[in-house]
Amino acid sequence: MVRKKAVVDEKIEKAQRDCGVIVITTGNGKGKSSSGFGMVVRAMGHGMKTGVVQFIKGAIPTGEEKFLRRFPEECEFYVMGEGYTWETQDRARDIAKAEAAWEQARRMLQDASFGLVLFDELNIALKLGYLDVDTVIADLQARPEMQHVVITGRGAPQALIDAANTVTDMTPVKHAFADGIRAQPGVEM
């Protein structure tokens, strides 16, 4: 433990720069959005103004939305999708919804009063070609220096991964749905 402490202390000593970071949670496992919403709540606990833009999701109200709407001064919350892409079956409409959502996201990225913004399921909109990856990356890179961005969803494009500071790939090991258990309030929504 003495040796481990010395290694960890040396890494901490080298990490002294403060700046906004881009965090991506992707992969097929559960917990991507949950992680993002946890960071929203954590940021609020530190007195930061936060913003949420949900891409894709929207057909089913979530506990996160119900909770965060109690704090309109601390968290701006926009549900911009209409549901899972296999349900909507209208690519042109899905693209229009994603573009409208990105306009809301872009507004937040241009506003230094937001300490942390969450773009929930943005990766899916990018993966499906609803938005231009290069435009999204350019907007992310032009944001205020201290603003943090959290992006969730399966299938994060490699260019976005390359632009991020922290990336986690959620890997499924076991899920209740495979045993015939439907999505449960408080766990999945």
GROMACS .gro file of C-alpha atoms in nm:
model
  189
    1MET     CA    1   0.000   0.000   0.000
    2VAL     CA    2   0.293   0.237   0.061
    3ARG     CA    3   0.410   0.185  -0.297
    4LYS     CA    4   0.053   0.220  -0.432
    5LYS     CA    5   0.005   0.545  -0.238
    6ALA     CA    6   0.324   0.687  -0.387
    7VAL     CA    7   0.205   0.600  -0.741
    8VAL     CA    8  -0.140   0.752  -0.685
    9ASP     CA    9   0.003   1.063  -0.517
   10GLU     CA   10   0.237   1.118  -0.814
   11LYS     CA   11  -0.055   1.096  -1.060
   12ILE     CA   12  -0.259   1.341  -0.850
   13GLU     CA   13   0.037   1.582  -0.841
   14LYS     CA   14   0.057   1.578  -1.223
   15ALA     CA   15  -0.318   1.636  -1.270
   16GLN     CA   16  -0.352   2.000  -1.165
   17ARG     CA   17  -0.528   2.159  -1.465
   18ASP     CA   18  -0.893   2.267  -1.441
   19CYS     CA   19  -1.115   2.276  -1.750
   20GLY     CA   20  -1.448   2.154  -1.876
   21VAL     CA   21  -1.446   1.793  -1.989
   22ILE     CA   22  -1.645   1.587  -2.236
   23VAL     CA   23  -1.763   1.257  -2.086
   24ILE     CA   24  -1.917   0.983  -2.300
   25THR     CA   25  -2.098   0.674  -2.177
   26THR     CA   26  -2.169   0.429  -2.456
   27GLY     CA   27  -2.204   0.055  -2.515
   28ASN     CA   28  -2.485  -0.197  -2.497
   29GLY     CA   29  -2.501  -0.223  -2.118
   30LYS     CA   30  -2.747  -0.057  -1.882
   31GLY     CA   31  -2.656   0.259  -1.697
   32LYS     CA   32  -2.548   0.515  -1.958
   33SER     CA   33  -2.827   0.764  -1.896
   34SER     CA   34  -2.831   0.682  -1.524
   35SER     CA   35  -2.464   0.777  -1.505
   36GLY     CA   36  -2.530   1.101  -1.692
   37PHE     CA   37  -2.817   1.197  -1.465
   38GLY     CA   38  -2.602   1.118  -1.164
   39MET     CA   39  -2.350   1.373  -1.290
   40VAL     CA   40  -2.630   1.629  -1.338
   41VAL     CA   41  -2.737   1.585  -0.975
   42ARG     CA   42  -2.375   1.595  -0.858
   43ALA     CA   43  -2.317   1.922  -1.047
   44MET     CA   44  -2.635   2.069  -0.898
   45GLY     CA   45  -2.504   1.972  -0.555
   46HIS     CA   46  -2.200   2.187  -0.630
   47GLY     CA   47  -2.423   2.481  -0.719
   48MET     CA   48  -2.384   2.452  -1.096
   49LYS     CA   49  -2.660   2.535  -1.338
   50THR     CA   50  -2.731   2.230  -1.551
   51GLY     CA   51  -2.912   2.149  -1.872
   52VAL     CA   52  -3.053   1.829  -2.018
   53VAL     CA   53  -3.150   1.765  -2.378
   54GLN     CA   54  -3.293   1.421  -2.446
   55PHE     CA   55  -3.257   1.297  -2.802
   56ILE     CA   56  -3.471   0.997  -2.909
   57LYS     CA   57  -3.644   0.949  -2.571
   58GLY     CA   58  -3.976   1.116  -2.508
   59ALA     CA   59  -4.262   0.869  -2.539
   60ILE     CA   60  -4.230   0.744  -2.180
   61PRO     CA   61  -4.193   0.987  -1.887
   62THR     CA   62  -3.892   0.907  -1.669
   63GLY     CA   63  -3.821   0.945  -1.300
   64GLU     CA   64  -3.522   1.167  -1.383
   65GLU     CA   65  -3.743   1.411  -1.571
   66LYS     CA   66  -4.010   1.413  -1.299
   67PHE     CA   67  -3.746   1.479  -1.034
   68LEU     CA   68  -3.533   1.739  -1.214
   69ARG     CA   69  -3.835   1.944  -1.323
   70ARG     CA   70  -3.875   2.026  -0.951
   71PHE     CA   71  -3.564   2.245  -0.985
   72PRO     CA   72  -3.626   2.469  -1.289
   73GLU     CA   73  -3.374   2.731  -1.175
   74GLU     CA   74  -3.097   2.473  -1.144
   75CYS     CA   75  -3.180   2.244  -1.437
   76GLU     CA   76  -3.330   2.321  -1.776
   77PHE     CA   77  -3.482   1.998  -1.908
   78TYR     CA   78  -3.588   1.938  -2.268
   79VAL     CA   79  -3.738   1.613  -2.395
   80MET     CA   80  -3.698   1.641  -2.770
   81GLY     CA   81  -3.750   1.289  -2.906
   82GLU     CA   82  -4.061   1.086  -2.965
   83GLY     CA   83  -3.945   0.746  -2.855
   84TYR     CA   84  -3.730   0.459  -2.967
   85THR     CA   85  -3.629   0.473  -3.332
   86TRP     CA   86  -3.779   0.132  -3.408
   87GLU     CA   87  -4.115   0.265  -3.288
   88THR     CA   88  -4.126   0.600  -3.470
   89GLN     CA   89  -4.071   0.455  -3.820
   90ASP     CA   90  -4.038   0.801  -3.976
   91ARG     CA   91  -3.676   0.889  -4.056
   92ALA     CA   92  -3.753   1.240  -4.184
   93ARG     CA   93  -3.942   1.322  -3.866
   94ASP     CA   94  -3.667   1.168  -3.650
   95ILE     CA   95  -3.407   1.384  -3.827
   96ALA     CA   96  -3.619   1.697  -3.778
   97LYS     CA   97  -3.659   1.618  -3.407
   98ALA     CA   98  -3.283   1.557  -3.369
   99GLU     CA   99  -3.203   1.885  -3.547
  100ALA     CA  100  -3.441   2.076  -3.318
  101ALA     CA  101  -3.282   1.906  -3.017
  102TRP     CA  102  -2.934   2.003  -3.137
  103GLU     CA  103  -3.042   2.366  -3.166
  104GLN     CA  104  -3.140   2.355  -2.798
  105ALA     CA  105  -2.810   2.183  -2.717
  106ARG     CA  106  -2.613   2.440  -2.918
  107ARG     CA  107  -2.784   2.721  -2.723
  108MET     CA  108  -2.662   2.564  -2.398
  109LEU     CA  109  -2.312   2.514  -2.537
  110GLN     CA  110  -2.294   2.887  -2.611
  111ASP     CA  111  -2.404   2.987  -2.260
  112ALA     CA  112  -2.130   2.996  -1.996
  113SER     CA  113  -2.390   2.999  -1.717
  114PHE     CA  114  -2.433   2.622  -1.770
  115GLY     CA  115  -2.172   2.435  -1.568
  116LEU     CA  116  -2.274   2.092  -1.696
  117VAL     CA  117  -2.499   1.980  -1.980
  118LEU     CA  118  -2.624   1.629  -2.054
  119PHE     CA  119  -2.709   1.526  -2.408
  120ASP     CA  120  -2.891   1.202  -2.344
  121GLU     CA  121  -2.895   0.953  -2.635
  122LEU     CA  122  -2.707   1.191  -2.864
  123ASN     CA  123  -2.484   0.901  -2.970
  124ILE     CA  124  -2.782   0.725  -3.127
  125ALA     CA  125  -2.879   1.035  -3.326
  126LEU     CA  126  -2.521   1.053  -3.453
  127LYS     CA  127  -2.496   0.679  -3.524
  128LEU     CA  128  -2.816   0.689  -3.730
  129GLY     CA  129  -2.698   0.992  -3.927
  130TYR     CA  130  -2.966   1.229  -3.794
  131LEU     CA  131  -2.696   1.487  -3.718
  132ASP     CA  132  -2.355   1.566  -3.868
  133VAL     CA  133  -2.077   1.443  -3.638
  134ASP     CA  134  -1.831   1.712  -3.748
  135THR     CA  135  -2.081   1.990  -3.673
  136VAL     CA  136  -2.149   1.845  -3.328
  137ILE     CA  137  -1.777   1.819  -3.250
  138ALA     CA  138  -1.713   2.176  -3.368
  139ASP     CA  139  -1.993   2.303  -3.142
  140LEU     CA  140  -1.856   2.102  -2.849
  141GLN     CA  141  -1.506   2.240  -2.900
  142ALA     CA  142  -1.636   2.599  -2.917
  143ARG     CA  143  -1.813   2.577  -2.577
  144PRO     CA  144  -1.707   2.781  -2.272
  145GLU     CA  145  -1.377   2.666  -2.122
  146MET     CA  146  -1.517   2.543  -1.790
  147GLN     CA  147  -1.837   2.381  -1.920
  148HIS     CA  148  -1.869   2.004  -1.880
  149VAL     CA  149  -2.061   1.796  -2.135
  150VAL     CA  150  -2.196   1.446  -2.079
  151ILE     CA  151  -2.309   1.247  -2.383
  152THR     CA  152  -2.489   0.913  -2.361
  153GLY     CA  153  -2.617   0.645  -2.594
  154ARG     CA  154  -2.508   0.333  -2.776
  155GLY     CA  155  -2.278   0.350  -3.075
  156ALA     CA  156  -2.070   0.661  -3.006
  157PRO     CA  157  -1.890   0.745  -3.330
  158GLN     CA  158  -1.511   0.717  -3.322
  159ALA     CA  159  -1.460   1.086  -3.407
  160LEU     CA  160  -1.664   1.182  -3.099
  161ILE     CA  161  -1.473   0.934  -2.883
  162ASP     CA  162  -1.149   1.089  -3.007
  163ALA     CA  163  -1.273   1.438  -2.913
  164ALA     CA  164  -1.381   1.334  -2.560
  165ASN     CA  165  -1.179   1.343  -2.239
  166THR     CA  166  -1.341   1.043  -2.068
  167VAL     CA  167  -1.517   0.752  -2.236
  168THR     CA  168  -1.679   0.452  -2.070
  169ASP     CA  169  -1.814   0.156  -2.265
  170MET     CA  170  -2.092  -0.011  -2.066
  171THR     CA  171  -2.076  -0.386  -2.125
  172PRO     CA  172  -2.377  -0.602  -2.040
  173VAL     CA  173  -2.320  -0.907  -1.824
  174LYS     CA  174  -2.682  -0.990  -1.738
  175HIS     CA  175  -3.013  -0.804  -1.770
  176ALA     CA  176  -3.356  -0.877  -1.622
  177PHE     CA  177  -3.525  -0.819  -1.962
  178ALA     CA  178  -3.363  -1.139  -2.091
  179ASP     CA  179  -3.555  -1.323  -1.817
  180GLY     CA  180  -3.886  -1.170  -1.923
  181ILE     CA  181  -3.891  -0.886  -1.667
  182ARG     CA  182  -4.017  -0.563  -1.819
  183ALA     CA  183  -3.866  -0.220  -1.753
  184GLN     CA  184  -3.923  -0.120  -1.393
  185PRO     CA  185  -3.987   0.234  -1.261
  186GLY     CA  186  -3.692   0.350  -1.056
  187VAL     CA  187  -3.453   0.112  -1.232
  188GLU     CA  188  -3.499   0.165  -1.608
  189MET     CA  189  -3.719   0.473  -1.626
   0.00000   0.00000   0.00000
